[in-house]
Short mmCIF file of C-alpha atoms in Angstrom, two decimals:
data_model
loop_
_atom_site.label_atom_id
_atom_site.label_comp_id
_atom_site.label_asym_id
_atom_site.label_seq_id
_atom_site.Cartn_x
_atom_site.Cartn_y
_atom_site.Cartn_z
CA UNK A 1 0.00 0.00 0.00
CA UNK A 2 1.28 3.48 -0.90
CA UNK A 3 0.87 6.71 1.02
CA UNK A 4 -1.36 8.09 -1.75
CA UNK A 5 -3.82 5.18 -1.51
CA UNK A 6 -7.13 6.69 -0.30
CA UNK A 7 -7.74 3.57 1.82
CA UNK A 8 -4.49 3.93 3.79
CA UNK A 9 -5.90 6.08 6.62
CA UNK A 10 -8.89 3.75 7.06
CA UNK A 11 -6.60 0.73 7.26
CA UNK A 12 -4.49 2.45 9.91
CA UNK A 13 -7.55 3.44 11.92
CA UNK A 14 -9.49 0.17 11.75
CA UNK A 15 -6.86 -2.54 11.26
CA UNK A 16 -5.37 -4.84 13.86
CA UNK A 17 -1.93 -3.73 15.02
CA UNK A 18 0.79 -6.33 15.55
CA UNK A 19 4.09 -5.14 17.02
CA UNK A 20 7.12 -6.50 15.15
CA UNK A 21 9.95 -4.57 16.78
CA UNK A 22 11.16 -1.30 18.26
CA UNK A 23 12.80 1.60 16.39
CA UNK A 24 15.67 2.26 18.79
CA UNK A 25 16.87 5.50 17.17
CA UNK A 26 13.66 7.30 18.16
CA UNK A 27 13.70 9.62 21.19
CA UNK A 28 10.22 8.42 22.22
CA UNK A 29 8.84 4.89 22.09
CA UNK A 30 8.33 4.03 18.41
CA UNK A 31 7.23 0.54 17.41
CA UNK A 32 7.45 -1.03 13.97
CA UNK A 33 4.16 -2.82 13.32
CA UNK A 34 1.95 -4.37 10.72
CA UNK A 35 -1.69 -3.40 10.45
CA UNK A 36 -4.23 -5.74 8.86
CA UNK A 37 -7.89 -5.37 7.98
CA UNK A 38 -9.87 -7.76 5.82
CA UNK A 39 -7.59 -8.47 2.81
CA UNK A 40 -5.25 -5.49 3.33
CA UNK A 41 -1.96 -5.29 5.21
CA UNK A 42 0.69 -2.60 5.55
CA UNK A 43 3.73 -1.74 7.63
CA UNK A 44 3.38 1.17 10.01
CA UNK A 45 4.88 3.02 12.98
CA UNK A 46 2.95 3.10 16.26
CA UNK A 47 3.98 5.63 18.92
CA UNK A 48 1.98 5.12 22.12
CA UNK A 49 1.29 8.16 24.29
CA UNK A 50 2.54 6.13 27.27
CA UNK A 51 6.00 6.08 25.70
CA UNK A 52 6.30 9.84 25.19
CA UNK A 53 9.15 11.53 27.00
CA UNK A 54 8.03 14.65 28.97
CA UNK A 55 9.05 18.00 27.47
CA UNK A 56 9.28 21.33 29.28
CA UNK A 57 7.50 23.32 26.55
CA UNK A 58 4.77 20.89 25.41
CA UNK A 59 2.01 19.42 27.60
CA UNK A 60 2.51 15.76 28.50
CA UNK A 61 0.70 13.19 26.41
CA UNK A 62 0.04 15.47 23.42
CA UNK A 63 2.70 14.49 20.88
CA UNK A 64 0.69 11.76 19.17
CA UNK A 65 -2.22 14.12 18.58
CA UNK A 66 0.15 16.69 17.09
CA UNK A 67 1.49 14.09 14.66
CA UNK A 68 -2.03 13.31 13.49
CA UNK A 69 -2.82 17.03 13.26
CA UNK A 70 0.22 17.59 11.01
CA UNK A 71 -1.14 14.94 8.66
CA UNK A 72 -4.54 16.67 8.56
CA UNK A 73 -2.95 20.00 7.62
CA UNK A 74 -0.74 18.29 5.03
CA UNK A 75 -3.77 16.60 3.52
CA UNK A 76 -5.62 19.93 3.39
CA UNK A 77 -2.78 21.49 1.37
CA UNK A 78 -3.16 18.86 -1.34
CA UNK A 79 0.60 18.35 -1.27
CA UNK A 80 0.39 15.16 0.83
CA UNK A 81 3.80 15.68 2.42
CA UNK A 82 3.06 13.67 5.58
CA UNK A 83 2.34 9.93 5.42
CA UNK A 84 -1.19 8.91 6.44
CA UNK A 85 -1.38 9.23 10.23
CA UNK A 86 -4.19 8.56 12.69
CA UNK A 87 -4.72 8.72 16.44
CA UNK A 88 -6.03 5.38 17.69
CA UNK A 89 -5.92 2.76 20.39
CA UNK A 90 -3.22 0.10 20.18
CA UNK A 91 -1.47 -2.66 22.14
CA UNK A 92 -0.01 -0.11 24.57
CA UNK A 93 -2.90 2.33 24.64
CA UNK A 94 -3.72 5.38 22.60
CA UNK A 95 -1.06 6.56 20.20
CA UNK A 96 -0.35 7.71 16.71
CA UNK A 97 -0.17 5.21 13.85
CA UNK A 98 1.58 6.21 10.64
CA UNK A 99 2.12 4.37 7.38
CA UNK A 100 5.70 3.12 6.99
CA UNK A 101 7.58 4.76 4.10
CA UNK A 102 10.29 2.94 2.16
CA UNK A 103 12.98 5.44 1.17
CA UNK A 104 15.14 5.70 -1.93
CA UNK A 105 18.87 5.44 -1.00
CA UNK A 106 21.19 8.04 -2.44
CA UNK A 107 18.70 10.88 -2.88
CA UNK A 108 20.88 13.83 -1.85
CA UNK A 109 18.98 16.64 -0.18
CA UNK A 110 21.61 17.95 2.28
CA UNK A 111 25.35 18.44 1.92
CA UNK A 112 28.41 20.05 3.50
CA UNK A 113 30.49 22.02 0.99
CA UNK A 114 33.55 24.23 1.02
CA UNK A 115 33.27 27.90 0.20
CA UNK A 116 31.00 30.74 1.24
CA UNK A 117 28.30 30.37 -1.41
CA UNK A 118 26.31 27.33 -2.54
CA UNK A 119 26.58 25.94 -6.04
CA UNK A 120 23.62 26.31 -8.44
CA UNK A 121 20.79 24.02 -7.38
CA UNK A 122 21.55 24.42 -3.67
CA UNK A 123 20.50 26.80 -0.89
CA UNK A 124 22.67 27.84 2.05
CA UNK A 125 21.60 27.02 5.61
CA UNK A 126 24.68 28.17 7.51
CA UNK A 127 28.17 27.20 8.64
CA UNK A 128 28.64 23.94 10.50
CA UNK A 129 31.49 22.10 12.18
CA UNK A 130 32.95 19.54 9.76
CA UNK A 131 35.50 17.94 12.12
CA UNK A 132 39.14 18.59 12.95
CA UNK A 133 38.43 22.27 13.58
CA UNK A 134 37.14 22.83 10.04
CA UNK A 135 33.88 24.56 9.18
CA UNK A 136 31.87 24.00 6.03
CA UNK A 137 28.74 25.39 4.50
CA UNK A 138 25.62 23.34 5.20
CA UNK A 139 23.28 23.44 2.20
CA UNK A 140 20.00 21.89 1.13
CA UNK A 141 18.74 21.20 -2.37
CA UNK A 142 16.81 23.95 -4.17
CA UNK A 143 13.95 21.51 -4.56
CA UNK A 144 10.25 22.33 -4.96
CA UNK A 145 9.35 19.42 -2.67
CA UNK A 146 11.50 20.86 0.13
CA UNK A 147 10.08 24.32 -0.50
CA UNK A 148 6.55 23.02 -0.04
CA UNK A 149 7.64 21.28 3.15
CA UNK A 150 9.15 24.54 4.44
CA UNK A 151 5.76 26.21 3.96
CA UNK A 152 3.98 23.39 5.76
CA UNK A 153 6.49 23.64 8.62
CA UNK A 154 5.82 27.37 8.93
CA UNK A 155 2.08 26.69 9.18
CA UNK A 156 2.36 23.93 11.79
CA UNK A 157 5.22 25.67 13.65
CA UNK A 158 7.55 22.68 13.42
CA UNK A 159 10.23 22.86 16.11
CA UNK A 160 12.30 19.93 14.81
CA UNK A 161 12.75 19.66 11.03
CA UNK A 162 15.92 17.56 10.86
CA UNK A 163 17.54 15.95 7.83
CA UNK A 164 16.65 12.50 9.13
CA UNK A 165 12.98 13.47 9.00
CA UNK A 166 13.06 13.78 5.19
CA UNK A 167 12.03 10.63 3.33
CA UNK A 168 12.46 10.62 -0.48
CA UNK A 169 10.89 7.68 -2.26
CA UNK A 170 11.52 5.78 -5.49
CA UNK A 171 8.48 7.37 -7.17
CA UNK A 172 9.95 10.85 -6.73
CA UNK A 173 7.84 11.93 -3.78
CA UNK A 174 9.16 13.39 -0.54
CA UNK A 175 7.61 12.88 2.89
CA UNK A 176 8.29 14.54 6.23
CA UNK A 177 7.92 12.62 9.48
CA UNK A 178 8.26 13.15 13.26
CA UNK A 179 5.84 16.01 13.88
CA UNK A 180 5.36 15.59 17.63
CA UNK A 181 6.69 19.06 18.49
CA UNK A 182 4.39 21.18 16.37
CA UNK A 183 1.46 23.59 16.80
CA UNK A 184 2.86 25.40 19.84
CA UNK A 185 1.20 28.77 20.39
CA UNK A 186 4.66 30.37 20.71
CA UNK A 187 6.95 30.74 17.70
CA UNK A 188 9.25 27.72 17.77
CA UNK A 189 10.06 27.18 14.08
CA UNK A 190 13.35 25.30 14.00
CA UNK A 191 14.39 23.77 10.71
CA UNK A 192 17.12 23.04 8.20
CA UNK A 193 15.02 24.51 5.40
CA UNK A 194 15.97 28.18 5.74
CA UNK A 195 17.29 28.52 2.18
CA UNK A 196 14.29 30.56 1.02
CA UNK A 197 14.05 32.77 4.12
CA UNK A 198 12.76 36.22 3.19
CA UNK A 199 12.06 35.26 -0.43
CA UNK A 200 8.59 35.72 -1.95
CA UNK A 201 6.33 32.73 -1.59
CA UNK A 202 5.53 31.00 -4.90
CA UNK A 203 2.04 31.50 -6.34
CA UNK A 204 1.37 27.83 -5.67
CA UNK A 205 2.06 28.31 -1.97
CA UNK A 206 -0.12 31.43 -1.77
CA UNK A 207 -3.01 29.53 -3.36
CA UNK A 208 -2.56 26.70 -0.85
CA UNK A 209 -2.46 29.14 2.06
CA UNK A 210 -5.68 30.76 0.85
CA UNK A 211 -7.26 27.33 0.83
CA UNK A 212 -6.02 26.67 4.38
CA UNK A 213 -7.46 29.97 5.56
CA UNK A 214 -10.86 29.00 4.19
CA UNK A 215 -10.60 25.51 5.74
CA UNK A 216 -9.64 26.99 9.13
CA UNK A 217 -12.73 29.13 9.65
CA UNK A 218 -14.51 28.25 12.91
CA UNK A 219 -16.83 25.84 11.07
CA UNK A 220 -14.32 24.86 8.37
CA UNK A 221 -13.41 21.24 7.60
CA UNK A 222 -9.81 21.56 8.78
CA UNK A 223 -10.89 23.13 12.07
CA UNK A 224 -13.28 20.20 12.53
CA UNK A 225 -10.48 17.69 11.82
CA UNK A 226 -8.04 19.41 14.19
CA UNK A 227 -10.43 19.93 17.11
CA UNK A 228 -9.97 16.43 18.64
CA UNK A 229 -6.19 16.61 18.19
CA UNK A 230 -4.95 20.01 19.42
CA UNK A 231 -6.34 22.78 21.63
CA UNK A 232 -8.57 25.68 20.49
CA UNK A 233 -5.72 28.09 21.26
CA UNK A 234 -3.39 26.05 19.05
CA UNK A 235 -5.93 26.08 16.22
CA UNK A 236 -6.22 29.87 16.60
CA UNK A 237 -2.43 30.16 16.45
CA UNK A 238 -2.35 28.03 13.29
CA UNK A 239 -4.95 30.31 11.73
CA UNK A 240 -2.85 33.33 12.72
CA UNK A 241 0.30 31.84 11.15
CA UNK A 242 -1.55 31.28 7.87
CA UNK A 243 -2.78 34.87 7.93
CA UNK A 244 0.73 36.16 8.69
CA UNK A 245 2.23 34.24 5.77
CA UNK A 246 -0.40 35.60 3.41
CA UNK A 247 0.11 39.13 4.71
CA UNK A 248 3.90 39.04 4.34
CA UNK A 249 3.88 37.04 1.11
CA UNK A 250 7.34 35.74 2.01
CA UNK A 251 8.99 32.73 3.57
CA UNK A 252 9.60 33.35 7.30
CA UNK A 253 13.04 34.27 8.59
CA UNK A 254 14.76 32.83 11.67
CA UNK A 255 13.77 34.41 14.96
CA UNK A 256 16.18 35.63 17.61
CA UNK A 257 14.61 34.11 20.75
CA UNK A 258 14.77 30.43 19.75
CA UNK A 259 17.53 28.32 18.12
CA UNK A 260 16.82 28.37 14.39
CA UNK A 261 18.42 25.03 13.52
CA UNK A 262 17.66 21.74 15.33
CA UNK A 263 20.45 19.79 17.03
CA UNK A 264 21.70 17.45 15.87
CA UNK A 265 20.75 18.70 12.38
CA UNK A 266 20.47 15.18 10.93
#
């Protein structure tokens, strides 16, 4: 089953979860599972709320809902940048369940390069330690898929867009994962995708943002989808971020009261 299959979310929500192993690299409990329903089966990730590590700036037990909320916003954009994700009960209680994405090895989206300016086709992020006292320029690809993801991150206020959260696939699509620290009412945008900071938003992005504004009215379909997942104040803040992007017409720039780049960056 692919992430674009319209039946994927239903399978995740209604299917039987079977735990196959644990993803040890994850900072919170993340379990590799299969989900089956009738004649369908797929691999997925299940993150139970009980396995979430407490954070000082996010309420306990809310990360799974934020992951599902990020999927709802992604789906509303029409870009489908987040794999199908639902909030459901599972073997270890309520948690988020997300379709597993097989990645395409060798798809280069980030690089460290010498020099002060990026080569054509790349955007500068900033200087980074490259070992043995040497610094290098950290760059990301000047890629429309990444640009769309940077707009989505600005809308959902993603505080942790690392390189390891970018999943390119063999069919040319790109997905973003790990959206547990999103939708805070305070500005916490922290990302590697600063290459377009201050530049005008593409017409495509402005059209998508207009659609999000319509969907986020008090009785709009996106507001309805987000209501069980995040707080009313967080929905209001999301609405305000969409309005701010449309008013400025530009990609956001790094703030001064919050680290702009996640650590570690990958």
